[in-house]
Amino acid sequence: MKLLRFGPQGQEKPGLVDADGRIRSLEGKVADIAGDALSDAALAQLRAIDPKSLPLVEGNPRIGACVGSIGKMVCIGLNYADHAAEAGMPVPTEPVVFNKWTSAIVGPNDDIEIPRGSTKTDWEVELGVVIGKYAKNVNEANALDYVAGYCVINDVSEREWQIERGGQWDKGKGFDTFGPTGPWLVTRDEVPDPQNLDLWLDVDGHRYQNGSTRTMIFPVAKLVSYLSQCMSLQPGDVISTGTPPGVGMGIKPSPVFLKAGQTVRLGIQGLGEQQQKTRAAE
């Protein structure tokens, strides 16, 4: 299934995408695409519904983040060896873990705000992993059983705040609008191998990122297991799994960063596409 949330920000309603690519409302069937609604049992109940029996959503509503009430967004840095090389950093021997504040999470096509004074706002297309049930100290062999599904994430980053101003990476990762998520949560049964997905990102029509999850250093199962050893993972938590090469910071001979008035498009094979306009923060 392709599950989504549509409507004005803060008033999103649950829905799914039918076989013809149209949005069907799940109002009355589930309160939100969140929490316990992401369990295997709850998803099985939704899967049993004939999409044609659900009301069509007319027009082109705003699409919200594909998961509601996200408790935490845990991000992984330097998870592609070639991205670590372009960043001038060693390949990690354990996952590099940081957080993106939930106030950064927006819909997949909402605007990206360039922070006041920023000259180093960057892009990162990433595979998002949505947790479906409580996970603590899980084994890598069955870690994917705890995954509800997958989505597209743009891990927008302000590099000066991330790297040059001391402290932790989190500062440069958590500005408002820095976490476009969606358009869909594609359930686990439709993604048989999360380590075989192509992902890409364009800015103003120029292809900067063109990679594959095949080249991850730490695969999804390893990340879920690893994180569950240092924190409990709750239904609706999201893991952003790192980016392939081609970020603005790594472009030679001169880095390229986002400025107001640009268009960012990105996508992952089978998981949909995002498109954001950039604008100056007020």
XYZ file of N, CA and C in Angstrom:
846
model
N 0.832 -1.199 0.000
C 0.000 0.000 0.000
C 0.863 1.244 0.000
N 0.305 2.288 -0.570
C 0.902 3.607 -0.509
C -0.031 4.473 0.339
N 0.384 4.742 1.563
C -0.403 5.527 2.501
C 0.106 6.957 2.517
N -0.779 7.906 2.750
C -0.383 9.304 2.762
C -1.319 10.098 3.656
N -0.987 11.362 3.839
C -1.791 12.287 4.630
C -1.964 13.554 3.800
N -3.181 14.054 3.711
C -3.460 15.182 2.830
C -4.273 16.237 3.570
N -4.118 17.479 3.130
C -4.873 18.577 3.714
C -3.961 19.644 4.264
N -4.548 20.729 4.784
C -3.749 21.844 5.310
C -2.833 21.385 6.441
N -1.743 22.107 6.613
C -0.777 21.744 7.650
C -1.443 21.756 9.015
N -1.262 20.679 9.754
C -1.874 20.532 11.061
C -3.272 19.977 11.034
N -3.849 19.822 9.829
C -5.204 19.282 9.699
C -5.237 18.113 8.706
N -4.133 17.423 8.552
C -4.033 16.366 7.557
C -4.980 15.207 7.880
N -5.488 14.593 6.812
C -6.369 13.438 6.918
C -5.680 12.226 6.297
N -6.024 11.016 6.764
C -5.364 9.822 6.232
C -5.947 9.406 4.881
N -5.102 8.833 4.053
C -5.557 8.365 2.757
C -4.625 7.311 2.202
N -4.994 6.790 1.051
C -4.124 5.865 0.326
C -4.197 6.179 -1.162
N -3.224 5.683 -1.897
C -3.166 5.859 -3.341
C -3.661 4.583 -3.992
N -4.676 4.697 -4.857
C -5.223 3.500 -5.494
C -4.393 3.093 -6.711
N -4.823 2.043 -7.386
C -4.053 1.485 -8.508
C -3.935 2.454 -9.673
N -4.831 3.443 -9.728
C -4.792 4.444 -10.794
C -4.072 5.718 -10.379
N -3.448 5.711 -9.200
C -2.702 6.865 -8.737
C -3.556 7.955 -8.119
N -4.825 7.642 -7.824
C -5.717 8.635 -7.232
C -5.762 8.467 -5.720
N -6.003 9.585 -5.030
C -6.057 9.561 -3.572
C -7.457 9.142 -3.128
N -7.512 8.186 -2.228
C -8.751 7.744 -1.594
C -8.674 8.067 -0.102
N -9.772 8.566 0.437
C -9.798 8.958 1.846
C -9.972 7.743 2.741
N -9.206 7.714 3.835
C -9.345 6.681 4.854
C -10.033 7.211 6.112
N -10.655 8.372 6.004
C -11.391 8.901 7.155
C -12.460 7.900 7.585
N -12.563 7.691 8.876
C -13.512 6.721 9.397
C -12.957 5.317 9.477
N -11.860 5.066 8.775
C -11.210 3.758 8.810
C -10.028 3.755 9.772
N -9.355 4.875 9.860
C -8.202 5.020 10.743
C -8.083 6.499 11.104
N -7.684 6.786 12.329
C -7.615 8.183 12.775
C -6.487 8.943 12.080
N -5.353 8.273 11.886
C -4.202 8.914 11.258
C -3.229 7.820 10.846
N -2.303 8.182 9.973
C -1.203 7.274 9.619
C -0.120 7.506 10.666
N -0.286 6.873 11.810
C 0.550 7.189 12.966
C 0.400 6.101 14.023
N 1.399 5.993 14.901
C 1.305 5.162 16.088
C 0.864 3.738 15.814
N -0.145 3.300 16.573
C -0.601 1.913 16.492
C -1.181 1.556 15.130
N -1.574 2.554 14.348
C -2.096 2.280 12.997
C -1.018 1.729 12.069
N 0.242 1.731 12.527
C 1.354 1.241 11.713
C 1.740 -0.193 12.044
N 1.025 -0.823 12.971
C 1.328 -2.212 13.321
C 0.972 -3.135 12.155
N 1.536 -4.329 12.177
C 1.228 -5.298 11.124
C -0.270 -5.593 11.071
N -0.890 -5.740 12.238
C -2.313 -6.062 12.281
C -3.157 -4.932 11.719
N -2.824 -3.700 12.103
C -3.591 -2.549 11.627
C -3.415 -2.365 10.118
N -2.205 -2.563 9.622
C -1.972 -2.438 8.185
C -2.683 -3.543 7.417
N -2.764 -4.717 8.006
C -3.485 -5.805 7.352
C -4.967 -5.469 7.207
N -5.535 -4.799 8.211
C -6.938 -4.391 8.125
C -7.137 -3.377 7.006
N -6.214 -2.446 6.865
C -6.320 -1.465 5.777
C -6.138 -2.143 4.422
N -5.247 -3.109 4.376
C -4.978 -3.804 3.117
C -6.198 -4.594 2.649
N -7.038 -4.980 3.587
C -8.222 -5.770 3.244
C -9.352 -4.923 2.669
N -9.226 -3.603 2.761
C -10.266 -2.719 2.243
C -10.119 -2.589 0.722
N -11.213 -2.682 0.002
C -11.202 -2.431 -1.431
C -11.069 -0.927 -1.654
N -9.952 -0.466 -2.236
C -9.791 0.978 -2.429
C -10.950 1.629 -3.173
N -11.584 0.887 -4.075
C -12.689 1.458 -4.843
C -13.899 1.782 -3.974
N -13.931 1.197 -2.764
C -15.039 1.486 -1.851
C -14.817 2.769 -1.057
N -13.635 3.346 -1.170
C -13.290 4.543 -0.410
C -13.584 5.796 -1.231
N -13.944 6.903 -0.565
C -14.237 8.143 -1.294
C -13.013 8.672 -2.036
N -13.235 9.107 -3.266
C -12.167 9.779 -4.006
C -11.939 11.174 -3.438
N -10.676 11.571 -3.393
C -10.329 12.937 -2.987
C -10.152 13.751 -4.258
N -10.984 14.738 -4.427
C -10.968 15.540 -5.652
C -9.885 16.606 -5.597
N -9.481 17.052 -6.801
C -8.525 18.152 -6.902
C -7.109 17.712 -6.576
N -6.303 18.674 -6.193
C -4.895 18.433 -5.868
C -4.583 18.977 -4.486
N -4.983 18.254 -3.450
C -4.751 18.760 -2.099
C -3.273 18.772 -1.747
N -2.922 19.615 -0.787
C -1.572 19.566 -0.244
C -1.338 18.193 0.372
N -0.123 17.670 0.167
C 0.279 16.395 0.764
C 1.152 16.693 1.988
N 0.775 16.142 3.109
C 1.561 16.333 4.323
C 2.628 15.266 4.472
N 3.410 15.370 5.543
C 4.345 14.290 5.864
C 3.558 12.992 5.957
N 4.119 11.901 5.456
C 3.358 10.657 5.326
C 3.133 9.942 6.652
N 3.763 10.408 7.729
C 3.558 9.858 9.065
C 3.168 11.002 9.987
N 2.152 10.796 10.800
C 1.733 11.812 11.754
C 2.316 11.547 13.137
N 2.402 12.600 13.934
C 2.829 12.484 15.334
C 4.145 11.723 15.478
N 5.107 12.070 14.635
C 6.418 11.407 14.710
C 7.071 11.735 16.048
N 7.436 10.686 16.783
C 8.053 10.902 18.086
C 9.494 11.354 17.975
N 10.231 10.736 17.061
C 11.615 11.145 16.846
C 12.039 10.779 15.430
N 12.889 11.633 14.867
C 13.512 11.346 13.587
C 15.001 11.188 13.851
N 15.466 9.960 13.718
C 16.861 9.634 13.963
C 17.568 9.543 12.616
N 18.668 10.245 12.479
C 19.365 10.328 11.194
C 20.743 9.670 11.281
N 21.182 9.175 10.138
C 22.478 8.504 10.040
C 23.362 9.301 9.093
N 24.559 9.632 9.539
C 25.489 10.397 8.722
C 26.542 9.517 8.081
N 27.031 9.950 6.928
C 28.180 9.306 6.278
C 27.947 7.814 6.050
N 26.733 7.448 5.611
C 26.412 6.034 5.452
C 26.656 5.512 4.037
N 27.264 6.328 3.190
C 27.703 5.892 1.867
C 29.189 6.249 1.777
N 30.028 5.284 1.450
C 31.473 5.510 1.480
C 31.886 6.651 0.572
N 31.253 6.751 -0.611
C 31.641 7.805 -1.542
C 31.186 9.176 -1.057
N 30.110 9.238 -0.263
C 29.719 10.513 0.339
C 30.699 10.907 1.440
N 31.151 9.929 2.237
C 32.153 10.230 3.257
C 33.415 10.794 2.610
N 33.793 10.225 1.459
C 34.995 10.697 0.763
C 34.820 12.134 0.292
N 33.648 12.463 -0.278
C 33.464 13.825 -0.768
C 33.408 14.826 0.382
N 33.001 14.344 1.590
C 32.969 15.213 2.764
C 34.336 15.294 3.442
N 35.302 14.518 2.948
C 36.644 14.537 3.521
C 36.707 13.895 4.891
N 35.806 12.919 5.140
C 35.745 12.263 6.442
C 35.980 10.770 6.286
N 36.534 10.122 7.312
C 36.793 8.679 7.212
C 35.497 7.884 7.175
N 35.550 6.716 6.549
C 34.398 5.824 6.547
C 34.159 5.354 7.981
N 32.965 5.549 8.512
C 32.726 5.201 9.922
C 32.756 3.698 10.157
N 33.203 3.329 11.361
C 33.196 1.921 11.751
C 31.912 1.552 12.486
N 31.176 2.542 12.952
C 29.848 2.361 13.523
C 28.963 3.482 12.982
N 27.641 3.273 12.974
C 26.766 4.328 12.452
C 26.949 5.663 13.176
N 26.982 6.729 12.398
C 27.027 8.095 12.931
C 25.582 8.538 13.129
N 25.209 8.825 14.366
C 23.814 9.069 14.715
C 23.618 10.517 15.146
N 22.602 11.164 14.589
C 22.206 12.493 15.048
C 20.690 12.608 14.931
N 20.143 13.710 15.411
C 18.698 13.906 15.411
C 18.286 15.056 14.515
N 17.087 14.955 14.000
C 16.446 16.084 13.330
C 15.187 16.385 14.137
N 15.068 17.616 14.602
C 13.931 17.975 15.451
C 12.620 17.786 14.691
N 11.594 17.343 15.397
C 10.325 17.086 14.714
C 9.692 18.373 14.186
N 10.086 19.523 14.709
C 9.575 20.794 14.178
C 10.100 21.091 12.781
N 11.098 20.310 12.331
C 11.629 20.475 10.973
C 10.795 19.727 9.935
N 9.950 18.797 10.378
C 9.254 17.897 9.456
C 8.102 18.622 8.757
N 8.083 18.542 7.427
C 7.035 19.159 6.610
C 6.624 18.183 5.514
N 5.658 18.609 4.712
C 5.223 17.789 3.595
C 6.261 17.743 2.493
N 6.125 16.794 1.580
C 7.138 16.579 0.549
C 7.257 17.702 -0.463
N 6.208 18.509 -0.598
C 6.229 19.589 -1.579
C 6.120 20.966 -0.942
N 6.249 21.017 0.374
C 6.242 22.311 1.058
C 7.546 23.057 0.784
N 7.517 24.374 0.932
C 8.715 25.186 0.700
C 9.809 24.844 1.705
N 11.055 24.979 1.262
C 12.218 24.955 2.143
C 12.596 26.399 2.468
N 12.712 26.720 3.744
C 13.150 28.045 4.161
C 14.676 28.082 4.244
N 15.271 29.046 3.568
C 16.708 29.295 3.730
C 16.868 30.140 4.989
N 17.554 29.659 6.032
C 17.637 30.408 7.285
C 18.264 31.790 7.103
N 17.890 32.694 7.970
C 18.449 34.041 7.916
C 19.973 33.992 7.924
N 20.580 34.664 6.974
C 22.034 34.753 6.910
C 22.729 33.528 6.355
N 21.974 32.499 5.991
C 22.611 31.267 5.532
C 23.166 31.420 4.122
N 24.376 30.935 3.933
C 24.976 30.834 2.595
C 25.378 29.395 2.285
N 25.027 28.449 3.182
C 25.480 27.072 3.008
C 24.358 26.064 3.284
N 23.157 26.349 2.777
C 22.061 25.390 2.896
C 22.188 24.347 1.789
N 22.117 23.078 2.170
C 22.460 21.966 1.282
C 21.305 20.966 1.227
N 21.393 20.029 0.303
C 20.366 19.023 0.061
C 20.929 17.629 0.326
N 20.050 16.667 0.637
C 20.457 15.267 0.791
C 19.229 14.378 0.591
N 19.154 13.649 -0.501
C 18.076 12.675 -0.689
C 18.395 11.430 0.146
N 17.398 10.942 0.883
C 17.633 9.808 1.775
C 16.430 8.877 1.823
N 16.710 7.597 2.046
C 15.670 6.613 2.307
C 15.227 6.734 3.753
N 13.913 6.916 3.949
C 13.352 6.946 5.290
C 12.757 5.598 5.649
N 12.953 5.184 6.892
C 12.438 3.920 7.412
C 11.461 4.247 8.534
N 10.232 3.775 8.416
C 9.187 4.066 9.403
C 9.004 2.832 10.290
N 9.151 3.025 11.587
C 9.016 1.922 12.535
C 7.539 1.614 12.772
N 7.203 0.308 12.816
C 5.817 -0.098 12.954
C 5.449 -0.648 14.318
N 6.453 -1.102 15.081
C 6.155 -1.617 16.412
C 7.365 -1.407 17.316
N 7.094 -1.441 18.613
C 8.116 -1.198 19.629
C 9.320 -2.105 19.400
N 10.488 -1.494 19.373
C 11.715 -2.248 19.090
C 12.779 -1.890 20.116
N 13.272 -2.886 20.811
C 14.362 -2.696 21.762
C 15.235 -3.936 21.745
N 16.529 -3.732 21.518
C 17.496 -4.829 21.487
C 17.084 -5.932 20.505
N 16.706 -5.528 19.298
C 16.283 -6.519 18.303
C 17.503 -7.027 17.539
N 17.387 -8.235 17.040
C 18.454 -8.843 16.259
C 18.405 -8.347 14.819
N 19.573 -8.240 14.219
C 19.630 -7.800 12.825
C 18.865 -8.761 11.918
N 18.856 -10.048 12.256
C 18.218 -11.043 11.394
C 16.722 -10.812 11.232
N 16.071 -10.262 12.268
C 14.628 -10.025 12.154
C 14.270 -8.549 12.314
N 15.253 -7.680 12.133
C 15.028 -6.249 12.353
C 13.992 -5.670 11.396
N 13.937 -6.171 10.160
C 12.991 -5.609 9.193
C 11.538 -5.919 9.562
N 11.329 -6.881 10.457
C 9.972 -7.176 10.913
C 9.385 -6.004 11.706
N 10.237 -5.113 12.172
C 9.792 -3.974 12.969
C 9.530 -2.737 12.112
N 9.703 -2.875 10.819
C 9.526 -1.760 9.884
C 8.117 -1.789 9.310
N 7.410 -0.656 9.395
C 6.089 -0.552 8.757
C 6.229 -0.286 7.268
N 7.200 0.561 6.898
C 7.375 0.889 5.495
C 8.480 1.901 5.294
N 8.519 2.456 4.084
C 9.626 3.302 3.648
C 9.097 4.559 2.973
N 9.935 5.592 2.938
C 9.523 6.859 2.326
C 10.751 7.629 1.859
N 10.503 8.737 1.183
C 11.549 9.651 0.731
C 11.726 10.756 1.777
N 12.969 11.123 2.055
C 13.273 12.239 2.949
C 14.334 13.113 2.294
N 14.161 14.422 2.397
C 15.217 15.368 2.045
C 15.820 15.876 3.351
N 17.023 15.408 3.663
C 17.712 15.831 4.885
C 18.420 17.154 4.604
N 17.633 18.225 4.571
C 18.195 19.552 4.300
C 19.132 19.920 5.448
N 20.261 20.550 5.121
C 21.325 20.783 6.090
C 21.926 22.172 5.899
N 22.169 22.871 6.992
C 22.886 24.145 6.935
C 24.315 23.859 7.397
N 25.261 23.866 6.453
C 26.598 23.345 6.735
C 27.407 24.201 7.703
N 27.222 25.510 7.682
C 27.964 26.334 8.640
C 27.561 25.965 10.069
N 26.255 25.911 10.315
C 25.769 25.549 11.646
C 26.124 24.100 11.983
N 26.175 23.235 10.994
C 26.475 21.827 11.239
C 27.945 21.602 11.591
N 28.831 22.281 10.858
C 30.247 21.914 10.903
C 31.143 22.988 11.519
N 30.830 24.250 11.279
C 31.778 25.316 11.591
C 31.520 26.023 12.911
N 30.396 25.765 13.556
C 30.026 26.566 14.722
C 30.062 25.785 16.025
N 30.815 24.671 16.035
C 31.020 23.920 17.265
C 29.809 23.088 17.661
N 30.024 22.213 18.635
C 28.925 21.401 19.122
C 28.561 20.271 18.180
N 27.303 19.878 18.237
C 26.834 18.708 17.499
C 26.259 19.085 16.129
N 26.153 18.082 15.251
C 25.576 18.290 13.919
C 24.129 18.757 13.984
N 23.425 18.354 15.055
C 21.982 18.589 15.135
C 21.596 20.038 14.833
N 22.451 20.981 15.229
C 22.120 22.397 15.037
C 21.880 22.729 13.577
N 22.686 22.174 12.700
C 22.557 22.488 11.281
C 21.534 21.646 10.552
N 20.943 20.685 11.259
C 20.010 19.750 10.624
C 18.551 20.029 10.959
N 18.305 20.855 11.967
C 16.965 20.928 12.515
C 16.200 22.213 12.296
N 16.663 23.067 11.386
C 15.899 24.284 11.112
C 14.495 23.917 10.617
N 13.559 24.825 10.847
C 12.207 24.618 10.333
C 12.252 24.326 8.830
N 11.438 23.391 8.394
C 11.272 22.945 6.992
C 12.420 22.059 6.503
N 13.356 21.675 7.351
C 14.525 20.910 6.915
C 14.277 19.396 6.878
N 13.004 18.974 6.960
C 12.721 17.546 6.910
C 11.527 17.174 6.053
N 11.489 17.558 4.768
C 10.400 17.092 3.898
C 10.330 15.565 3.885
N 9.125 15.029 4.117
C 8.945 13.589 4.309
C 7.733 13.107 3.517
N 7.915 12.098 2.679
C 6.820 11.575 1.859
C 7.208 11.639 0.383
N 6.240 11.501 -0.512
C 4.810 11.706 -0.339
C 4.060 10.547 0.304
N 4.607 9.327 0.172
C 3.883 8.158 0.634
C 4.704 7.399 1.653
N 4.003 6.679 2.522
C 4.598 5.581 3.264
C 4.259 4.324 2.463
N 5.270 3.724 1.870
C 5.070 2.498 1.087
C 5.336 1.326 2.014
N 4.328 0.492 2.214
C 4.434 -0.556 3.217
C 5.486 -1.593 2.851
N 5.985 -2.234 3.890
C 7.138 -3.134 3.776
C 6.939 -4.223 2.724
N 5.716 -4.707 2.578
C 5.468 -5.796 1.632
C 5.701 -5.385 0.185
N 5.688 -4.080 -0.094
C 5.912 -3.601 -1.461
C 7.373 -3.232 -1.725
N 8.221 -3.384 -0.703
C 9.656 -3.084 -0.853
C 10.437 -4.315 -0.396
N 10.518 -5.336 -1.239
C 11.140 -6.594 -0.810
C 12.611 -6.460 -0.458
N 13.307 -5.486 -1.050
C 14.733 -5.316 -0.754
C 15.059 -3.830 -0.661
N 15.090 -3.274 0.558
C 15.411 -1.850 0.691
C 16.840 -1.514 0.303
N 17.662 -2.538 0.070
C 19.056 -2.296 -0.343
C 19.225 -2.379 -1.851
N 18.136 -2.163 -2.569
C 18.223 -2.193 -4.035
C 17.314 -1.126 -4.633
N 17.458 0.099 -4.147
C 16.614 1.210 -4.582
C 17.483 2.340 -5.126
N 17.140 2.825 -6.316
C 17.829 3.982 -6.879
C 17.253 5.261 -6.283
N 18.109 6.248 -6.043
C 17.660 7.535 -5.519
C 18.409 8.663 -6.203
N 17.754 9.823 -6.349
C 18.295 10.907 -7.160
C 17.787 12.246 -6.629
N 18.485 13.304 -7.008
C 18.067 14.670 -6.644
C 18.559 15.660 -7.689
N 17.660 16.574 -8.094
C 17.966 17.657 -9.035
C 17.746 19.002 -8.355
N 18.528 19.986 -8.747
C 18.276 21.386 -8.386
C 18.175 22.181 -9.679
N 17.037 22.840 -9.875
C 16.775 23.605 -11.101
C 17.072 22.771 -12.353
N 16.682 21.508 -12.299
C 16.816 20.626 -13.462
C 18.172 19.988 -13.647
N 19.140 20.315 -12.800
C 20.476 19.726 -12.912
C 20.589 18.554 -11.941
N 20.970 17.402 -12.443
C 21.090 16.204 -11.609
C 22.389 16.269 -10.805
N 22.252 16.358 -9.479
C 23.411 16.374 -8.591
C 23.640 15.025 -7.917
N 22.571 14.357 -7.500
C 22.710 13.076 -6.825
C 22.064 11.976 -7.670
N 22.754 10.874 -7.777
C 22.267 9.736 -8.553
C 22.926 8.494 -7.963
N 22.253 7.864 -6.991
C 22.881 6.776 -6.267
C 21.953 5.605 -6.066
N 22.377 4.692 -5.222
C 21.604 3.488 -4.928
C 21.848 3.079 -3.484
N 20.787 2.562 -2.854
C 20.938 2.063 -1.491
C 21.823 0.820 -1.443
N 22.181 0.280 -2.603
C 23.099 -0.868 -2.635
C 24.451 -0.518 -2.030
N 24.815 0.762 -2.060
C 26.149 1.155 -1.607
C 26.161 1.688 -0.173
N 25.074 1.478 0.563
C 25.094 1.844 1.987
C 26.184 1.067 2.727
N 26.823 1.730 3.670
C 27.787 1.045 4.536
C 27.048 0.156 5.533
N 26.049 0.729 6.198
C 25.234 -0.004 7.163
C 23.824 -0.136 6.591
N 23.388 -1.341 6.243
C 22.060 -1.508 5.651
C 20.951 -1.263 6.663
N 19.721 -1.212 6.168
C 18.575 -0.872 7.011
C 18.468 -1.806 8.209
N 18.593 -3.115 7.987
C 18.454 -4.062 9.093
C 19.493 -3.801 10.181
N 20.715 -3.499 9.785
C 21.761 -3.181 10.751
C 21.414 -1.916 11.530
N 20.905 -0.906 10.835
C 20.584 0.356 11.508
C 19.468 0.184 12.527
N 18.406 -0.543 12.157
C 17.299 -0.753 13.097
C 17.801 -1.501 14.330
N 18.571 -2.548 14.114
C 19.107 -3.318 15.233
C 20.029 -2.462 16.096
N 20.931 -1.732 15.472
C 21.902 -0.906 16.201
C 21.195 0.156 17.040
N 20.280 0.888 16.422
C 19.594 1.952 17.149
C 18.762 1.394 18.295
N 18.174 0.205 18.101
C 17.343 -0.378 19.151
C 18.156 -0.789 20.373
N 19.488 -0.806 20.231
C 20.341 -1.119 21.372
C 20.661 0.100 22.223
N 20.518 1.307 21.622
C 20.837 2.507 22.399
C 19.619 3.384 22.652
N 18.464 2.986 22.152
C 17.202 3.673 22.436
C 16.084 2.732 22.045
N 14.925 2.874 22.657
C 13.772 2.123 22.159
C 13.194 2.883 20.980
N 12.759 2.141 19.992
C 12.106 2.713 18.819
C 10.608 2.480 18.950
N 9.830 3.540 18.723
C 8.386 3.485 18.916
C 7.678 3.495 17.559
N 6.443 2.983 17.507
C 5.683 3.072 16.262
C 5.573 4.516 15.777
N 5.929 4.727 14.517
C 5.898 6.066 13.945
C 7.215 6.804 14.004
N 8.205 6.283 14.726
C 9.539 6.869 14.647
C 10.084 6.677 13.235
N 10.938 7.593 12.811
C 11.482 7.559 11.458
C 13.003 7.573 11.520
N 13.626 6.712 10.728
C 15.081 6.701 10.585
C 15.408 7.194 9.183
N 16.249 8.225 9.098
C 16.733 8.711 7.809
C 18.141 8.160 7.627
N 18.364 7.401 6.564
C 19.469 6.442 6.524
C 20.748 6.907 5.843
N 20.864 8.206 5.543
C 22.085 8.690 4.920
C 21.906 8.946 3.433
N 22.866 9.651 2.859
C 22.737 10.127 1.479
C 23.910 9.678 0.620
N 23.665 9.438 -0.666
C 24.769 9.144 -1.582
C 25.525 10.422 -1.943
N 26.612 10.316 -2.718
C 27.382 11.510 -3.065
C 26.587 12.447 -3.970
N 27.104 13.680 -4.053
C 26.486 14.687 -4.899
C 25.860 15.832 -4.135
N 26.146 15.919 -2.838
C 25.635 17.061 -2.078
C 26.411 18.307 -2.467
N 25.796 19.463 -2.226
C 26.414 20.715 -2.640
C 27.771 20.957 -2.015
N 27.916 20.577 -0.746
C 29.164 20.784 -0.019
C 30.341 20.091 -0.689
N 30.067 18.963 -1.387
C 31.150 18.160 -1.943
C 31.521 18.478 -3.374
N 30.856 19.456 -3.985
C 31.112 19.743 -5.396
C 32.466 20.453 -5.549
N 33.260 19.974 -6.486
C 34.595 20.520 -6.751
C 34.581 21.252 -8.098
N 35.344 22.339 -8.263
C 36.262 22.898 -7.264
C 35.572 23.806 -6.248
N 34.315 24.181 -6.497
C 33.633 25.106 -5.585
C 32.293 24.521 -5.163
N 32.022 24.463 -3.867
C 30.724 23.966 -3.413
C 29.570 24.803 -3.978
N 28.408 24.188 -4.080
C 27.192 24.839 -4.560
C 26.132 24.698 -3.476
N 25.500 25.790 -3.092
C 24.484 25.740 -2.058
C 23.189 26.371 -2.544
N 22.126 26.084 -1.827
C 20.806 26.575 -2.204
C 20.639 28.050 -1.865
N 19.846 28.711 -2.698
C 19.450 30.092 -2.425
C 17.964 30.214 -2.737
N 17.372 31.287 -2.276
C 15.934 31.474 -2.472
C 15.585 31.498 -3.957
N 14.425 30.935 -4.295
C 13.931 30.962 -5.665
C 14.300 29.767 -6.510
N 14.839 28.715 -5.897
C 15.215 27.529 -6.650
C 14.181 26.420 -6.472
N 14.307 25.380 -7.314
C 13.417 24.220 -7.245
C 14.249 22.968 -7.035
N 13.890 22.214 -6.016
C 14.569 20.960 -5.695
C 13.596 19.822 -5.986
N 14.020 18.841 -6.772
C 13.221 17.641 -7.051
C 14.061 16.423 -6.666
N 13.413 15.456 -6.049
C 14.120 14.260 -5.622
C 13.161 13.089 -5.554
N 13.705 11.886 -5.602
C 12.845 10.720 -5.535
C 13.630 9.455 -5.303
N 12.882 8.403 -4.957
C 13.442 7.076 -4.753
C 12.568 6.083 -5.501
N 13.195 5.152 -6.150
C 12.517 4.138 -6.949
C 11.369 3.491 -6.164
N 10.153 3.623 -6.678
C 8.982 3.008 -6.072
C 8.392 3.751 -4.890
N 9.064 4.802 -4.421
C 8.612 5.502 -3.214
C 8.090 6.903 -3.502
N 8.115 7.317 -4.776
C 7.560 8.614 -5.125
C 8.596 9.709 -5.212
N 8.104 10.916 -5.478
C 8.962 12.085 -5.677
C 8.515 13.243 -4.790
N 9.463 14.128 -4.524
C 9.205 15.387 -3.841
C 9.609 16.537 -4.763
N 9.023 17.696 -4.524
C 9.462 18.917 -5.181
C 9.255 20.093 -4.234
N 10.341 20.815 -3.969
C 10.265 21.963 -3.076
C 10.774 23.226 -3.753
N 10.143 24.335 -3.434
C 10.663 25.656 -3.769
C 11.442 26.161 -2.543
N 12.511 26.893 -2.801
C 13.255 27.490 -1.705
C 12.859 28.966 -1.566
N 12.784 29.421 -0.330
C 12.464 30.824 -0.075
C 13.192 31.277 1.168
N 13.398 32.585 1.271
C 14.075 33.137 2.435
C 13.170 33.052 3.655
N 13.727 32.636 4.781
C 12.967 32.583 6.015
C 12.608 33.997 6.452
N 11.453 34.164 7.036
C 11.007 35.480 7.495
C 11.713 35.832 8.797
